[in-house]
Amino acid sequence: MWASVPARDGKSTTFELVPCGGQGVLILGAQSELTHRRGEDGSQITFDIHMWEDNHAVKVDIDVALVVADISSKEGEANLPVDIEHAREASPRAVYFVFIDPVWTYEHDAPYYRLQVVRCAYLCHTFGFDHLRTGVYSSWDPALVAGDLATAIFPPPRSPTTVKDVLSFVYEKALDWFARCLSYPIIRPADVSSKLDYVTDNNHMDALINNESCDEWEKDIISRGASLFPNPSCPVHLVPIHGEQDAFVVAKTLRRGEREAMVLAEQLLPVPRVYRHDLKWTVMDYIRGPTLLSCWEELSRIEKLRVACTLRVYVRRMRTLQRAYPGDALDGHLNAQFFCGELGDRRFGPFGSVDDFRRFCTYLAYRTWQMRASRHGDDAEPIPSIDGCFEHICLVHGDLSPWNVMLSESRTVFLIDWEFAGYYPACLEAVGMRFTNDTMPERFIPASWARYWKFIAGPVDVHVDRFWVFVRIAVDRFSY
């Protein structure tokens, strides 16, 4: 079947319906035209329907293909691979699923409804398509599919800006101005790259790391790590600079993408400068000063406020570094703390687009929702909403906690430990701070620090927060 849709700008968009086991004819029958009139803006979109046959030679340019899928049984999905391949060949631009006889209401058959919701999310994630929210029924008005398709292809105009939206925007801009006025100045340590040329290779650096004069510093690092993590080892080593008195660099083995994230952030923020990219060790600046975990309670109220203002400025700067696809700064694999579960260091991704990432996370969130809904029955929580969860993919630190922020002797705020950093939805900075504040003991997250998370990273809608918590639970509990 072919469907030609005149857009409001006078252009035409052509659709192909790829039937599953001959079920495609169930959608439109012999009708030759369908019209959808949208109430939001008064636009009218007309579908001109033409019958499609297996031996029909494609003579027109296809913009969108619809794959009609029966997910009521495994047998009904037998034809999906062939149909999907046909759809991809016919329409490389966009493909949508249309499901046959779906149960879209919880009251009709709750267990089957939950199973179908997760199954639909799984198919969309596996094959890289979205699905229309409307289903196909044996006794049913096909104009419903026309309306759903029109909304997917030609989204209605955004709701007009309200007074509340304007006031919220002005309020956030005023806070940004306030933060810039009170933020600490940036004073970076001197560049010592020329003083590290004497290091010949990895073996030479290994010998420098085993310097006994730095043992006390490393023991202090281990003792501080023991209060946070079980069985800590020394994650960093202090290395004296040859020929310099009381001058050091830090050598550390970083996780995937951490070095690349630090190099990116260095453009805008005070982070330890990275040297000698040819070595297995990451060599970086030695920052003289404590972490906020060590000194926060000793700071005055105005000093705490100035630190929070500085971090807010840093977060806003990171949001100017954007990329078209999510993941770590190296190759796009997911390394954020929400994807590093308790079942091991599994690697998800890379994802070629934000849409692929959205489908994957939606599937994870729906798995958690299915599990919780099965336990709680009629008192189950509603299905998680994805609205606002994938806006503004930008550089995110991912773990803004007191032990990852240093206050140098020159009163410059440095961000360290970029192991969870990457390009993710901007909201994950705030969701991550809130999650850490709620799950760590108060001796690590003082109440006076916890109250600043919204100011630093911005407010988060409760539905957005709930969605990402569901994603985290799924990563911890399920294998993929």
Short mmCIF file of N, CA, C and O in Angstrom, two decimals, residues 223-307:
data_model
loop_
_atom_site.label_atom_id
_atom_site.label_comp_id
_atom_site.label_asym_id
_atom_site.label_seq_id
_atom_site.Cartn_x
_atom_site.Cartn_y
_atom_site.Cartn_z
N SER A 223 43.88 5.68 52.98
CA SER A 223 43.07 5.76 54.20
C SER A 223 41.78 6.53 53.94
O SER A 223 40.72 6.18 54.47
N ARG A 224 41.85 7.58 53.10
CA ARG A 224 40.64 8.31 52.78
C ARG A 224 39.72 7.48 51.90
O ARG A 224 38.49 7.52 52.05
N GLY A 225 40.30 6.69 51.00
CA GLY A 225 39.47 5.82 50.16
C GLY A 225 38.79 4.72 50.95
O GLY A 225 37.70 4.30 50.62
N ALA A 226 39.44 4.28 52.03
CA ALA A 226 38.86 3.21 52.85
C ALA A 226 37.56 3.64 53.50
O ALA A 226 36.70 2.80 53.80
N SER A 227 37.40 4.93 53.74
CA SER A 227 36.16 5.41 54.35
C SER A 227 35.02 5.44 53.35
O SER A 227 33.85 5.50 53.73
N LEU A 228 35.37 5.39 52.05
CA LEU A 228 34.34 5.46 51.02
C LEU A 228 34.07 4.12 50.37
O LEU A 228 32.92 3.77 50.09
N PHE A 229 35.14 3.35 50.10
CA PHE A 229 35.01 2.14 49.32
C PHE A 229 35.69 0.98 50.04
O PHE A 229 36.73 1.15 50.67
N PRO A 230 35.13 -0.24 49.92
CA PRO A 230 35.78 -1.40 50.54
C PRO A 230 37.03 -1.81 49.77
O PRO A 230 37.12 -1.65 48.55
N ASN A 231 38.01 -2.32 50.50
CA ASN A 231 39.25 -2.84 49.91
C ASN A 231 39.89 -1.86 48.93
O ASN A 231 40.11 -2.18 47.76
N PRO A 232 40.17 -0.64 49.37
CA PRO A 232 40.72 0.33 48.42
C PRO A 232 42.18 0.03 48.11
O PRO A 232 42.92 -0.50 48.92
N SER A 233 42.58 0.36 46.91
CA SER A 233 44.00 0.37 46.53
C SER A 233 44.35 1.81 46.20
O SER A 233 43.47 2.65 46.10
N CYS A 234 45.61 2.07 46.06
CA CYS A 234 46.00 3.45 45.78
C CYS A 234 45.67 3.78 44.33
O CYS A 234 46.28 3.22 43.41
N PRO A 235 44.68 4.62 44.07
CA PRO A 235 44.30 4.90 42.67
C PRO A 235 45.24 5.86 41.98
O PRO A 235 45.27 5.92 40.76
N VAL A 236 46.03 6.62 42.76
CA VAL A 236 46.92 7.62 42.18
C VAL A 236 48.28 7.54 42.87
O VAL A 236 48.40 7.05 44.00
N HIS A 237 49.29 8.04 42.18
CA HIS A 237 50.64 8.04 42.72
C HIS A 237 51.24 9.43 42.53
O HIS A 237 51.02 10.09 41.51
N LEU A 238 52.01 9.85 43.50
CA LEU A 238 52.69 11.14 43.44
C LEU A 238 54.10 10.93 42.90
O LEU A 238 54.84 10.08 43.40
N VAL A 239 54.43 11.69 41.87
CA VAL A 239 55.72 11.52 41.20
C VAL A 239 56.49 12.85 41.25
O VAL A 239 55.98 13.87 40.79
N PRO A 240 57.69 12.85 41.83
CA PRO A 240 58.47 14.09 41.87
C PRO A 240 58.99 14.46 40.48
O PRO A 240 59.33 13.59 39.68
N ILE A 241 59.03 15.75 40.20
CA ILE A 241 59.56 16.24 38.92
C ILE A 241 61.07 16.37 39.03
O ILE A 241 61.59 17.02 39.95
N HIS A 242 61.77 15.75 38.12
CA HIS A 242 63.23 15.72 38.15
C HIS A 242 63.82 17.13 38.08
O HIS A 242 63.43 17.94 37.23
N GLY A 243 64.72 17.43 39.00
CA GLY A 243 65.40 18.71 38.97
C GLY A 243 64.63 19.85 39.59
O GLY A 243 65.11 20.99 39.60
N GLU A 244 63.43 19.58 40.10
CA GLU A 244 62.61 20.62 40.71
C GLU A 244 62.41 20.30 42.19
O GLU A 244 62.20 19.15 42.55
N GLN A 245 62.46 21.35 43.01
CA GLN A 245 62.26 21.15 44.45
C GLN A 245 60.80 21.30 44.81
O GLN A 245 60.16 22.29 44.43
N ASP A 246 60.29 20.32 45.54
CA ASP A 246 58.91 20.34 46.00
C ASP A 246 57.93 20.53 44.83
O ASP A 246 56.98 21.29 44.91
N ALA A 247 58.20 19.85 43.74
CA ALA A 247 57.32 19.90 42.57
C ALA A 247 56.96 18.48 42.17
O ALA A 247 57.82 17.60 42.08
N PHE A 248 55.66 18.24 41.92
CA PHE A 248 55.18 16.88 41.66
C PHE A 248 54.15 16.89 40.54
O PHE A 248 53.57 17.92 40.20
N VAL A 249 53.96 15.70 39.99
CA VAL A 249 52.80 15.42 39.14
C VAL A 249 52.13 14.17 39.70
O VAL A 249 52.70 13.47 40.54
N VAL A 250 50.93 13.90 39.25
CA VAL A 250 50.17 12.74 39.69
C VAL A 250 50.06 11.76 38.52
O VAL A 250 49.77 12.16 37.39
N ALA A 251 50.29 10.48 38.78
CA ALA A 251 50.13 9.42 37.78
C ALA A 251 48.98 8.52 38.20
O ALA A 251 48.89 8.10 39.35
N LYS A 252 48.11 8.24 37.25
CA LYS A 252 46.90 7.49 37.56
C LYS A 252 46.50 6.64 36.36
O LYS A 252 46.69 7.05 35.21
N THR A 253 45.96 5.47 36.63
CA THR A 253 45.38 4.65 35.58
C THR A 253 43.90 5.00 35.48
O THR A 253 43.15 4.81 36.43
N LEU A 254 43.49 5.51 34.33
CA LEU A 254 42.12 6.00 34.17
C LEU A 254 41.23 4.96 33.50
O LEU A 254 41.70 4.06 32.80
N ARG A 255 39.94 5.12 33.70
CA ARG A 255 38.96 4.28 33.02
C ARG A 255 38.78 4.76 31.60
O ARG A 255 39.21 5.84 31.21
N ARG A 256 38.08 3.95 30.81
CA ARG A 256 37.85 4.28 29.40
C ARG A 256 37.20 5.66 29.27
O ARG A 256 36.21 5.95 29.94
N GLY A 257 37.74 6.47 28.42
CA GLY A 257 37.13 7.76 28.12
C GLY A 257 37.41 8.85 29.12
O GLY A 257 37.07 10.01 28.87
N GLU A 258 38.04 8.51 30.27
CA GLU A 258 38.23 9.53 31.30
C GLU A 258 39.26 10.57 30.86
O GLU A 258 39.07 11.77 31.04
N ARG A 259 40.35 10.11 30.27
CA ARG A 259 41.37 11.05 29.81
C ARG A 259 40.80 11.98 28.75
O ARG A 259 41.02 13.19 28.77
N GLU A 260 40.03 11.42 27.80
CA GLU A 260 39.46 12.23 26.72
C GLU A 260 38.47 13.26 27.27
O GLU A 260 38.41 14.40 26.79
N ALA A 261 37.70 12.88 28.30
CA ALA A 261 36.76 13.82 28.91
C ALA A 261 37.51 14.97 29.60
O ALA A 261 37.09 16.13 29.53
N MET A 262 38.63 14.66 30.26
CA MET A 262 39.40 15.70 30.93
C MET A 262 40.00 16.68 29.92
O MET A 262 40.03 17.89 30.15
N VAL A 263 40.47 16.15 28.80
CA VAL A 263 41.04 17.03 27.77
C VAL A 263 39.96 17.95 27.21
O VAL A 263 40.19 19.14 26.96
N LEU A 264 38.74 17.42 27.02
CA LEU A 264 37.63 18.26 26.56
C LEU A 264 37.28 19.33 27.59
O LEU A 264 37.13 20.51 27.25
N ALA A 265 37.15 18.92 28.85
CA ALA A 265 36.74 19.86 29.89
C ALA A 265 37.79 20.93 30.14
O ALA A 265 37.46 22.04 30.56
N GLU A 266 39.04 20.60 29.87
CA GLU A 266 40.12 21.54 30.11
C GLU A 266 39.96 22.82 29.31
O GLU A 266 40.48 23.88 29.67
N GLN A 267 39.19 22.77 28.21
CA GLN A 267 38.95 23.96 27.40
C GLN A 267 38.20 25.04 28.18
O GLN A 267 38.38 26.23 27.93
N LEU A 268 37.34 24.61 29.11
CA LEU A 268 36.44 25.54 29.77
C LEU A 268 36.58 25.58 31.29
O LEU A 268 36.14 26.56 31.91
N LEU A 269 37.13 24.53 31.90
CA LEU A 269 37.09 24.39 33.35
C LEU A 269 38.47 24.14 33.92
O LEU A 269 39.36 23.64 33.22
N PRO A 270 38.66 24.44 35.20
CA PRO A 270 39.90 24.04 35.86
C PRO A 270 39.86 22.56 36.23
O PRO A 270 39.17 22.15 37.16
N VAL A 271 40.54 21.76 35.45
CA VAL A 271 40.73 20.34 35.74
C VAL A 271 42.24 20.09 35.70
O VAL A 271 42.98 20.87 35.08
N PRO A 272 42.73 19.05 36.33
CA PRO A 272 44.17 18.75 36.23
C PRO A 272 44.59 18.58 34.77
O PRO A 272 43.99 17.80 34.03
N ARG A 273 45.59 19.32 34.37
CA ARG A 273 46.09 19.25 32.99
C ARG A 273 46.74 17.89 32.75
O ARG A 273 47.48 17.38 33.59
N VAL A 274 46.47 17.28 31.59
CA VAL A 274 46.96 15.94 31.28
C VAL A 274 48.21 16.05 30.41
O VAL A 274 48.25 16.79 29.42
N TYR A 275 49.25 15.28 30.77
CA TYR A 275 50.53 15.26 30.05
C TYR A 275 50.84 13.85 29.54
O TYR A 275 50.23 12.88 29.96
N ARG A 276 51.79 13.76 28.66
CA ARG A 276 52.38 12.51 28.18
C ARG A 276 51.33 11.47 27.79
O ARG A 276 51.17 10.42 28.42
N HIS A 277 50.63 11.74 26.72
CA HIS A 277 49.60 10.83 26.23
C HIS A 277 50.18 9.52 25.69
O HIS A 277 49.41 8.60 25.38
N ASP A 278 51.50 9.46 25.56
CA ASP A 278 52.13 8.25 25.02
C ASP A 278 52.36 7.18 26.08
O ASP A 278 52.75 6.06 25.75
N LEU A 279 52.11 7.49 27.35
CA LEU A 279 52.35 6.53 28.42
C LEU A 279 51.07 5.82 28.82
O LEU A 279 49.96 6.34 28.63
N LYS A 280 51.23 4.62 29.41
CA LYS A 280 50.05 3.90 29.91
C LYS A 280 49.46 4.61 31.12
O LYS A 280 48.26 4.50 31.39
N TRP A 281 50.31 5.31 31.87
CA TRP A 281 49.83 6.11 33.00
C TRP A 281 49.33 7.45 32.48
O TRP A 281 49.91 8.03 31.57
N THR A 282 48.26 7.94 33.10
CA THR A 282 47.84 9.30 32.81
C THR A 282 48.54 10.22 33.81
O THR A 282 48.33 10.12 35.02
N VAL A 283 49.38 11.09 33.29
CA VAL A 283 50.16 12.01 34.12
C VAL A 283 49.46 13.36 34.11
O VAL A 283 49.15 13.89 33.04
N MET A 284 49.22 13.90 35.29
CA MET A 284 48.44 15.15 35.36
C MET A 284 48.97 16.05 36.48
O MET A 284 49.82 15.65 37.28
N ASP A 285 48.44 17.27 36.49
CA ASP A 285 48.85 18.25 37.50
C ASP A 285 48.58 17.74 38.91
O ASP A 285 47.58 17.05 39.17
N TYR A 286 49.46 18.10 39.82
CA TYR A 286 49.24 17.88 41.25
C TYR A 286 48.60 19.13 41.83
O TYR A 286 49.18 20.21 41.79
N ILE A 287 47.37 19.00 42.30
CA ILE A 287 46.63 20.13 42.85
C ILE A 287 46.85 20.16 44.36
O ILE A 287 46.50 19.22 45.08
N ARG A 288 47.41 21.25 44.83
CA ARG A 288 47.65 21.39 46.27
C ARG A 288 46.39 21.93 46.93
O ARG A 288 45.96 23.06 46.67
N GLY A 289 45.81 21.11 47.77
CA GLY A 289 44.60 21.51 48.46
C GLY A 289 43.73 20.30 48.77
O GLY A 289 43.93 19.21 48.22
N PRO A 290 42.74 20.46 49.64
CA PRO A 290 41.89 19.34 50.05
C PRO A 290 40.69 19.17 49.13
O PRO A 290 40.32 20.06 48.36
N THR A 291 40.05 18.00 49.22
CA THR A 291 38.74 17.82 48.59
C THR A 291 37.69 18.45 49.50
O THR A 291 37.91 18.69 50.70
N LEU A 292 36.52 18.70 48.95
CA LEU A 292 35.44 19.26 49.77
C LEU A 292 35.02 18.30 50.87
O LEU A 292 34.51 18.72 51.91
N LEU A 293 35.23 16.99 50.65
CA LEU A 293 34.89 16.03 51.69
C LEU A 293 35.70 16.28 52.95
O LEU A 293 35.21 16.08 54.06
N SER A 294 36.94 16.77 52.78
CA SER A 294 37.81 17.02 53.92
C SER A 294 37.60 18.38 54.56
O SER A 294 37.81 18.55 55.77
N CYS A 295 37.18 19.36 53.77
CA CYS A 295 37.18 20.73 54.29
C CYS A 295 35.82 21.40 54.32
O CYS A 295 35.72 22.54 54.78
N TRP A 296 34.78 20.75 53.85
CA TRP A 296 33.49 21.43 53.69
C TRP A 296 32.98 22.01 55.00
O TRP A 296 32.54 23.16 55.06
N GLU A 297 33.02 21.24 56.06
CA GLU A 297 32.48 21.71 57.33
C GLU A 297 33.30 22.85 57.92
O GLU A 297 32.83 23.59 58.79
N GLU A 298 34.54 22.99 57.49
CA GLU A 298 35.39 24.07 57.99
C GLU A 298 35.17 25.39 57.24
O GLU A 298 35.63 26.44 57.69
N LEU A 299 34.47 25.35 56.12
CA LEU A 299 34.23 26.56 55.35
C LEU A 299 33.13 27.39 55.98
O LEU A 299 32.19 26.86 56.60
N SER A 300 33.23 28.69 55.82
CA SER A 300 32.17 29.57 56.30
C SER A 300 30.97 29.48 55.36
O SER A 300 31.05 28.91 54.27
N ARG A 301 29.85 30.05 55.76
CA ARG A 301 28.65 30.00 54.91
C ARG A 301 28.88 30.68 53.57
O ARG A 301 28.44 30.19 52.52
N ILE A 302 29.57 31.81 53.58
CA ILE A 302 29.81 32.52 52.33
C ILE A 302 30.76 31.73 51.46
O ILE A 302 30.62 31.70 50.22
N GLU A 303 31.73 31.02 52.05
CA GLU A 303 32.65 30.20 51.26
C GLU A 303 31.92 29.01 50.63
O GLU A 303 32.16 28.65 49.47
N LYS A 304 31.01 28.40 51.38
CA LYS A 304 30.21 27.31 50.83
C LYS A 304 29.35 27.81 49.66
O LYS A 304 29.24 27.14 48.62
N LEU A 305 28.75 28.98 49.84
CA LEU A 305 27.93 29.55 48.77
C LEU A 305 28.78 29.84 47.54
O LEU A 305 28.35 29.59 46.41
N ARG A 306 29.99 30.35 47.75
CA ARG A 306 30.86 30.66 46.61
C ARG A 306 31.29 29.39 45.87
O ARG A 306 31.38 29.39 44.64
N VAL A 307 31.54 28.32 46.61
CA VAL A 307 31.85 27.04 45.96
C VAL A 307 30.66 26.57 45.13
O VAL A 307 30.81 26.14 43.98
#
